[in-house]
Each structure stands twice: as structure tokens, then as C-alpha cells.
């Protein structure tokens, strides 16, 4: 029974020594949304001259007679809604620095366990 009481703390020490080191896990999410309007504008200008006459056609300074002038302007616009959405998910994992005593726990626990086994074997004889 005494052997069992001595071995249990050593096994607990081995279990603690074998645990993985603590890590800090952080998940960051970023979402961007942009709504805007996009407009495509077009303008067309038309000048129409009706019944154009040049008097006299062969002279140095001819005169131009126009019976009718018509100016037309046409505009068109196309407006559309533009939505952009971007999302980034980033997982950051930072291990915490290992403590100096933690690296010594495992070998020390093994030595104590071996010593207890040898002591128990010698004492049982």
C-alpha cells in the first residue's frame, strides 16, 4: 500500500510534465462593405443646317445663306448601384514561452520513479 502511495504522486508529476504548453488562439474577422452609385453619362449634340447656299461660289469672300438651323442635344444616363463586400478571417496562434522548470519536470519525475521502483524492489527482498 505504501508503494502505491509513493507511485501516485510520481505518476501525477509525469502527467503534468507531459501536458502541452498553453497557446493563445485569437481569431480576427474583418468585414468591409462599400455601397456607391456608378453613373455613366453620355451627351450627344447635333447641329443641322437646312437649305445652305453659298453666293457666289467662286469668289474670295463668299456669303453663306442658311434657311434653317436646328440644334438638338440628347443626354442619357445610366445609374447603377455598386456593392462591394470583402471579408477576411485570420487565425493567430501564439505559443506562450515555455517555463524553465517545465522542461526539467519530466526527467526528474522519471528519475524519482526509477529510484522508487529500485527501492521497492530492494526492500521487498
mmCIF file with all atom_site columns, C-alpha atoms in Angstrom:
data_model
loop_
_atom_site.group_PDB
_atom_site.id
_atom_site.type_symbol
_atom_site.label_atom_id
_atom_site.label_alt_id
_atom_site.label_comp_id
_atom_site.label_asym_id
_atom_site.label_entity_id
_atom_site.label_seq_id
_atom_site.pdbx_PDB_ins_code
_atom_site.Cartn_x
_atom_site.Cartn_y
_atom_site.Cartn_z
_atom_site.occupancy
_atom_site.B_iso_or_equiv
_atom_site.pdbx_formal_charge
_atom_site.auth_seq_id
_atom_site.auth_comp_id
_atom_site.auth_asym_id
_atom_site.auth_atom_id
_atom_site.pdbx_PDB_model_num
ATOM 1   C CA . UNK A 1 1   ? 0.000   0.000  0.000    1.00 0.00 ? 1   UNK A CA 1
ATOM 2   C CA . UNK A 1 2   ? 2.876   2.329  0.810    1.00 0.00 ? 2   UNK A CA 1
ATOM 3   C CA . UNK A 1 3   ? 4.388   1.654  -2.595   1.00 0.00 ? 3   UNK A CA 1
ATOM 4   C CA . UNK A 1 4   ? 1.145   2.750  -4.236   1.00 0.00 ? 4   UNK A CA 1
ATOM 5   C CA . UNK A 1 5   ? 1.059   5.958  -2.184   1.00 0.00 ? 5   UNK A CA 1
ATOM 6   C CA . UNK A 1 6   ? 4.592   6.783  -3.351   1.00 0.00 ? 6   UNK A CA 1
ATOM 7   C CA . UNK A 1 7   ? 3.996   5.952  -7.007   1.00 0.00 ? 7   UNK A CA 1
ATOM 8   C CA . UNK A 1 8   ? 0.773   8.009  -7.388   1.00 0.00 ? 8   UNK A CA 1
ATOM 9   C CA . UNK A 1 9   ? 2.437   11.449 -6.858   1.00 0.00 ? 9   UNK A CA 1
ATOM 10  C CA . UNK A 1 10  ? 5.225   10.494 -9.257   1.00 0.00 ? 10  UNK A CA 1
ATOM 11  C CA . UNK A 1 11  ? 2.712   9.469  -11.938  1.00 0.00 ? 11  UNK A CA 1
ATOM 12  C CA . UNK A 1 12  ? 0.824   12.728 -11.383  1.00 0.00 ? 12  UNK A CA 1
ATOM 13  C CA . UNK A 1 13  ? 4.100   14.627 -11.831  1.00 0.00 ? 13  UNK A CA 1
ATOM 14  C CA . UNK A 1 14  ? 4.734   12.728 -15.080  1.00 0.00 ? 14  UNK A CA 1
ATOM 15  C CA . UNK A 1 15  ? 1.251   13.574 -16.328  1.00 0.00 ? 15  UNK A CA 1
ATOM 16  C CA . UNK A 1 16  ? 1.754   17.284 -15.589  1.00 0.00 ? 16  UNK A CA 1
ATOM 17  C CA . UNK A 1 17  ? 5.145   17.235 -17.275  1.00 0.00 ? 17  UNK A CA 1
ATOM 18  C CA . UNK A 1 18  ? 3.672   15.667 -20.411  1.00 0.00 ? 18  UNK A CA 1
ATOM 19  C CA . UNK A 1 19  ? 0.964   18.290 -20.907  1.00 0.00 ? 19  UNK A CA 1
ATOM 20  C CA . UNK A 1 20  ? 1.348   20.517 -23.921  1.00 0.00 ? 20  UNK A CA 1
ATOM 21  C CA . UNK A 1 21  ? 2.264   24.127 -23.430  1.00 0.00 ? 21  UNK A CA 1
ATOM 22  C CA . UNK A 1 22  ? -0.518  26.690 -23.361  1.00 0.00 ? 22  UNK A CA 1
ATOM 23  C CA . UNK A 1 23  ? -1.267  28.567 -26.563  1.00 0.00 ? 23  UNK A CA 1
ATOM 24  C CA . UNK A 1 24  ? -3.245  31.703 -27.058  1.00 0.00 ? 24  UNK A CA 1
ATOM 25  C CA . UNK A 1 25  ? -5.555  31.378 -30.066  1.00 0.00 ? 25  UNK A CA 1
ATOM 26  C CA . UNK A 1 26  ? -7.169  34.520 -31.402  1.00 0.00 ? 26  UNK A CA 1
ATOM 27  C CA . UNK A 1 27  ? -9.474  34.719 -34.383  1.00 0.00 ? 27  UNK A CA 1
ATOM 28  C CA . UNK A 1 28  ? -9.831  38.066 -36.086  1.00 0.00 ? 28  UNK A CA 1
ATOM 29  C CA . UNK A 1 29  ? -12.548 38.814 -38.604  1.00 0.00 ? 29  UNK A CA 1
ATOM 30  C CA . UNK A 1 30  ? -12.723 41.919 -40.750  1.00 0.00 ? 30  UNK A CA 1
ATOM 31  C CA . UNK A 1 31  ? -15.679 42.825 -42.922  1.00 0.00 ? 31  UNK A CA 1
ATOM 32  C CA . UNK A 1 32  ? -15.749 45.794 -45.269  1.00 0.00 ? 32  UNK A CA 1
ATOM 33  C CA . UNK A 1 33  ? -18.796 46.877 -47.175  1.00 0.00 ? 33  UNK A CA 1
ATOM 34  C CA . UNK A 1 34  ? -18.957 49.721 -49.630  1.00 0.00 ? 34  UNK A CA 1
ATOM 35  C CA . UNK A 1 35  ? -22.119 50.946 -51.324  1.00 0.00 ? 35  UNK A CA 1
ATOM 36  C CA . UNK A 1 36  ? -21.950 53.574 -54.021  1.00 0.00 ? 36  UNK A CA 1
ATOM 37  C CA . UNK A 1 37  ? -23.617 54.674 -57.233  1.00 0.00 ? 37  UNK A CA 1
ATOM 38  C CA . UNK A 1 38  ? -21.952 54.476 -60.596  1.00 0.00 ? 38  UNK A CA 1
ATOM 39  C CA . UNK A 1 39  ? -23.269 56.816 -63.298  1.00 0.00 ? 39  UNK A CA 1
ATOM 40  C CA . UNK A 1 40  ? -22.456 56.555 -66.985  1.00 0.00 ? 40  UNK A CA 1
ATOM 41  C CA . UNK A 1 41  ? -23.343 59.820 -68.707  1.00 0.00 ? 41  UNK A CA 1
ATOM 42  C CA . UNK A 1 42  ? -23.486 60.363 -72.443  1.00 0.00 ? 42  UNK A CA 1
ATOM 43  C CA . UNK A 1 43  ? -24.311 63.601 -74.234  1.00 0.00 ? 43  UNK A CA 1
ATOM 44  C CA . UNK A 1 44  ? -24.876 63.997 -77.960  1.00 0.00 ? 44  UNK A CA 1
ATOM 45  C CA . UNK A 1 45  ? -25.039 67.364 -79.692  1.00 0.00 ? 45  UNK A CA 1
ATOM 46  C CA . UNK A 1 46  ? -26.417 67.631 -83.237  1.00 0.00 ? 46  UNK A CA 1
ATOM 47  C CA . UNK A 1 47  ? -26.387 70.799 -85.394  1.00 0.00 ? 47  UNK A CA 1
ATOM 48  C CA . UNK A 1 48  ? -28.465 70.613 -88.555  1.00 0.00 ? 48  UNK A CA 1
ATOM 49  C CA . UNK A 1 49  ? -28.304 73.241 -91.289  1.00 0.00 ? 49  UNK A CA 1
ATOM 50  C CA . UNK A 1 50  ? -31.111 73.223 -93.870  1.00 0.00 ? 50  UNK A CA 1
ATOM 51  C CA . UNK A 1 51  ? -31.027 74.930 -97.318  1.00 0.00 ? 51  UNK A CA 1
ATOM 52  C CA . UNK A 1 52  ? -27.417 76.097 -97.282  1.00 0.00 ? 52  UNK A CA 1
ATOM 53  C CA . UNK A 1 53  ? -26.400 78.328 -100.237 1.00 0.00 ? 53  UNK A CA 1
ATOM 54  C CA . UNK A 1 54  ? -23.022 79.828 -100.934 1.00 0.00 ? 54  UNK A CA 1
ATOM 55  C CA . UNK A 1 55  ? -23.229 83.084 -103.004 1.00 0.00 ? 55  UNK A CA 1
ATOM 56  C CA . UNK A 1 56  ? -21.157 83.410 -105.246 1.00 0.00 ? 56  UNK A CA 1
ATOM 57  C CA . UNK A 1 57  ? -19.412 80.032 -105.071 1.00 0.00 ? 57  UNK A CA 1
ATOM 58  C CA . UNK A 1 58  ? -16.228 81.150 -106.906 1.00 0.00 ? 58  UNK A CA 1
ATOM 59  C CA . UNK A 1 59  ? -15.485 84.403 -105.079 1.00 0.00 ? 59  UNK A CA 1
ATOM 60  C CA . UNK A 1 60  ? -12.815 85.057 -102.476 1.00 0.00 ? 60  UNK A CA 1
ATOM 61  C CA . UNK A 1 61  ? -15.321 86.073 -99.784  1.00 0.00 ? 61  UNK A CA 1
ATOM 62  C CA . UNK A 1 62  ? -18.464 84.077 -100.378 1.00 0.00 ? 62  UNK A CA 1
ATOM 63  C CA . UNK A 1 63  ? -21.611 84.628 -98.338  1.00 0.00 ? 63  UNK A CA 1
ATOM 64  C CA . UNK A 1 64  ? -23.413 81.723 -96.761  1.00 0.00 ? 64  UNK A CA 1
ATOM 65  C CA . UNK A 1 65  ? -27.191 81.673 -96.508  1.00 0.00 ? 65  UNK A CA 1
ATOM 66  C CA . UNK A 1 66  ? -28.880 79.133 -94.297  1.00 0.00 ? 66  UNK A CA 1
ATOM 67  C CA . UNK A 1 67  ? -32.646 78.802 -94.306  1.00 0.00 ? 67  UNK A CA 1
ATOM 68  C CA . UNK A 1 68  ? -32.990 76.856 -91.025  1.00 0.00 ? 68  UNK A CA 1
ATOM 69  C CA . UNK A 1 69  ? -30.735 75.802 -88.168  1.00 0.00 ? 69  UNK A CA 1
ATOM 70  C CA . UNK A 1 70  ? -31.750 73.078 -85.800  1.00 0.00 ? 70  UNK A CA 1
ATOM 71  C CA . UNK A 1 71  ? -29.734 72.192 -82.688  1.00 0.00 ? 71  UNK A CA 1
ATOM 72  C CA . UNK A 1 72  ? -30.509 69.041 -80.778  1.00 0.00 ? 72  UNK A CA 1
ATOM 73  C CA . UNK A 1 73  ? -28.977 67.893 -77.568  1.00 0.00 ? 73  UNK A CA 1
ATOM 74  C CA . UNK A 1 74  ? -29.635 64.431 -76.164  1.00 0.00 ? 74  UNK A CA 1
ATOM 75  C CA . UNK A 1 75  ? -28.492 63.188 -72.786  1.00 0.00 ? 75  UNK A CA 1
ATOM 76  C CA . UNK A 1 76  ? -28.554 59.681 -71.487  1.00 0.00 ? 76  UNK A CA 1
ATOM 77  C CA . UNK A 1 77  ? -27.601 58.499 -68.050  1.00 0.00 ? 77  UNK A CA 1
ATOM 78  C CA . UNK A 1 78  ? -27.268 55.003 -66.747  1.00 0.00 ? 78  UNK A CA 1
ATOM 79  C CA . UNK A 1 79  ? -27.062 54.741 -62.972  1.00 0.00 ? 79  UNK A CA 1
ATOM 80  C CA . UNK A 1 80  ? -26.361 51.502 -61.189  1.00 0.00 ? 80  UNK A CA 1
ATOM 81  C CA . UNK A 1 81  ? -25.743 50.619 -57.582  1.00 0.00 ? 81  UNK A CA 1
ATOM 82  C CA . UNK A 1 82  ? -22.379 49.092 -56.847  1.00 0.00 ? 82  UNK A CA 1
ATOM 83  C CA . UNK A 1 83  ? -21.892 46.978 -53.754  1.00 0.00 ? 83  UNK A CA 1
ATOM 84  C CA . UNK A 1 84  ? -18.581 45.524 -52.744  1.00 0.00 ? 84  UNK A CA 1
ATOM 85  C CA . UNK A 1 85  ? -18.114 43.322 -49.731  1.00 0.00 ? 85  UNK A CA 1
ATOM 86  C CA . UNK A 1 86  ? -14.838 41.815 -48.604  1.00 0.00 ? 86  UNK A CA 1
ATOM 87  C CA . UNK A 1 87  ? -14.213 39.670 -45.598  1.00 0.00 ? 87  UNK A CA 1
ATOM 88  C CA . UNK A 1 88  ? -11.019 38.297 -44.111  1.00 0.00 ? 88  UNK A CA 1
ATOM 89  C CA . UNK A 1 89  ? -10.790 35.773 -41.307  1.00 0.00 ? 89  UNK A CA 1
ATOM 90  C CA . UNK A 1 90  ? -7.398  35.409 -39.724  1.00 0.00 ? 90  UNK A CA 1
ATOM 91  C CA . UNK A 1 91  ? -6.455  32.907 -37.040  1.00 0.00 ? 91  UNK A CA 1
ATOM 92  C CA . UNK A 1 92  ? -3.474  33.936 -34.940  1.00 0.00 ? 92  UNK A CA 1
ATOM 93  C CA . UNK A 1 93  ? -1.876  31.368 -32.668  1.00 0.00 ? 93  UNK A CA 1
ATOM 94  C CA . UNK A 1 94  ? 0.852   32.499 -30.304  1.00 0.00 ? 94  UNK A CA 1
ATOM 95  C CA . UNK A 1 95  ? 2.550   29.949 -28.072  1.00 0.00 ? 95  UNK A CA 1
ATOM 96  C CA . UNK A 1 96  ? 3.373   31.173 -24.619  1.00 0.00 ? 96  UNK A CA 1
ATOM 97  C CA . UNK A 1 97  ? 7.041   30.953 -23.656  1.00 0.00 ? 97  UNK A CA 1
ATOM 98  C CA . UNK A 1 98  ? 7.964   27.702 -22.001  1.00 0.00 ? 98  UNK A CA 1
ATOM 99  C CA . UNK A 1 99  ? 8.836   27.930 -18.352  1.00 0.00 ? 99  UNK A CA 1
ATOM 100 C CA . UNK A 1 100 ? 12.316  26.692 -17.460  1.00 0.00 ? 100 UNK A CA 1
ATOM 101 C CA . UNK A 1 101 ? 11.078  24.375 -14.679  1.00 0.00 ? 101 UNK A CA 1
ATOM 102 C CA . UNK A 1 102 ? 8.612   22.647 -17.011  1.00 0.00 ? 102 UNK A CA 1
ATOM 103 C CA . UNK A 1 103 ? 11.418  21.247 -19.146  1.00 0.00 ? 103 UNK A CA 1
ATOM 104 C CA . UNK A 1 104 ? 13.045  19.678 -16.041  1.00 0.00 ? 104 UNK A CA 1
ATOM 105 C CA . UNK A 1 105 ? 9.886   18.071 -14.622  1.00 0.00 ? 105 UNK A CA 1
ATOM 106 C CA . UNK A 1 106 ? 9.833   15.054 -16.938  1.00 0.00 ? 106 UNK A CA 1
ATOM 107 C CA . UNK A 1 107 ? 13.419  13.838 -16.401  1.00 0.00 ? 107 UNK A CA 1
ATOM 108 C CA . UNK A 1 108 ? 13.173  14.445 -12.642  1.00 0.00 ? 108 UNK A CA 1
ATOM 109 C CA . UNK A 1 109 ? 9.881   12.531 -12.424  1.00 0.00 ? 109 UNK A CA 1
ATOM 110 C CA . UNK A 1 110 ? 11.383  9.612  -14.337  1.00 0.00 ? 110 UNK A CA 1
ATOM 111 C CA . UNK A 1 111 ? 14.422  9.515  -12.047  1.00 0.00 ? 111 UNK A CA 1
ATOM 112 C CA . UNK A 1 112 ? 12.210  9.562  -8.933   1.00 0.00 ? 112 UNK A CA 1
ATOM 113 C CA . UNK A 1 113 ? 10.025  6.778  -10.374  1.00 0.00 ? 113 UNK A CA 1
ATOM 114 C CA . UNK A 1 114 ? 13.043  4.595  -11.185  1.00 0.00 ? 114 UNK A CA 1
ATOM 115 C CA . UNK A 1 115 ? 14.512  5.251  -7.731   1.00 0.00 ? 115 UNK A CA 1
ATOM 116 C CA . UNK A 1 116 ? 11.216  4.293  -6.062   1.00 0.00 ? 116 UNK A CA 1
ATOM 117 C CA . UNK A 1 117 ? 10.944  1.101  -8.114   1.00 0.00 ? 117 UNK A CA 1
ATOM 118 C CA . UNK A 1 118 ? 14.529  0.122  -7.251   1.00 0.00 ? 118 UNK A CA 1
ATOM 119 C CA . UNK A 1 119 ? 13.981  0.983  -3.559   1.00 0.00 ? 119 UNK A CA 1
ATOM 120 C CA . UNK A 1 120 ? 10.751  -1.053 -3.503   1.00 0.00 ? 120 UNK A CA 1
ATOM 121 C CA . UNK A 1 121 ? 12.420  -3.995 -5.201   1.00 0.00 ? 121 UNK A CA 1
ATOM 122 C CA . UNK A 1 122 ? 15.356  -3.954 -2.763   1.00 0.00 ? 122 UNK A CA 1
ATOM 123 C CA . UNK A 1 123 ? 13.148  -3.518 0.285    1.00 0.00 ? 123 UNK A CA 1
ATOM 124 C CA . UNK A 1 124 ? 10.820  -6.348 -0.762   1.00 0.00 ? 124 UNK A CA 1
ATOM 125 C CA . UNK A 1 125 ? 13.675  -8.855 -0.728   1.00 0.00 ? 125 UNK A CA 1
#
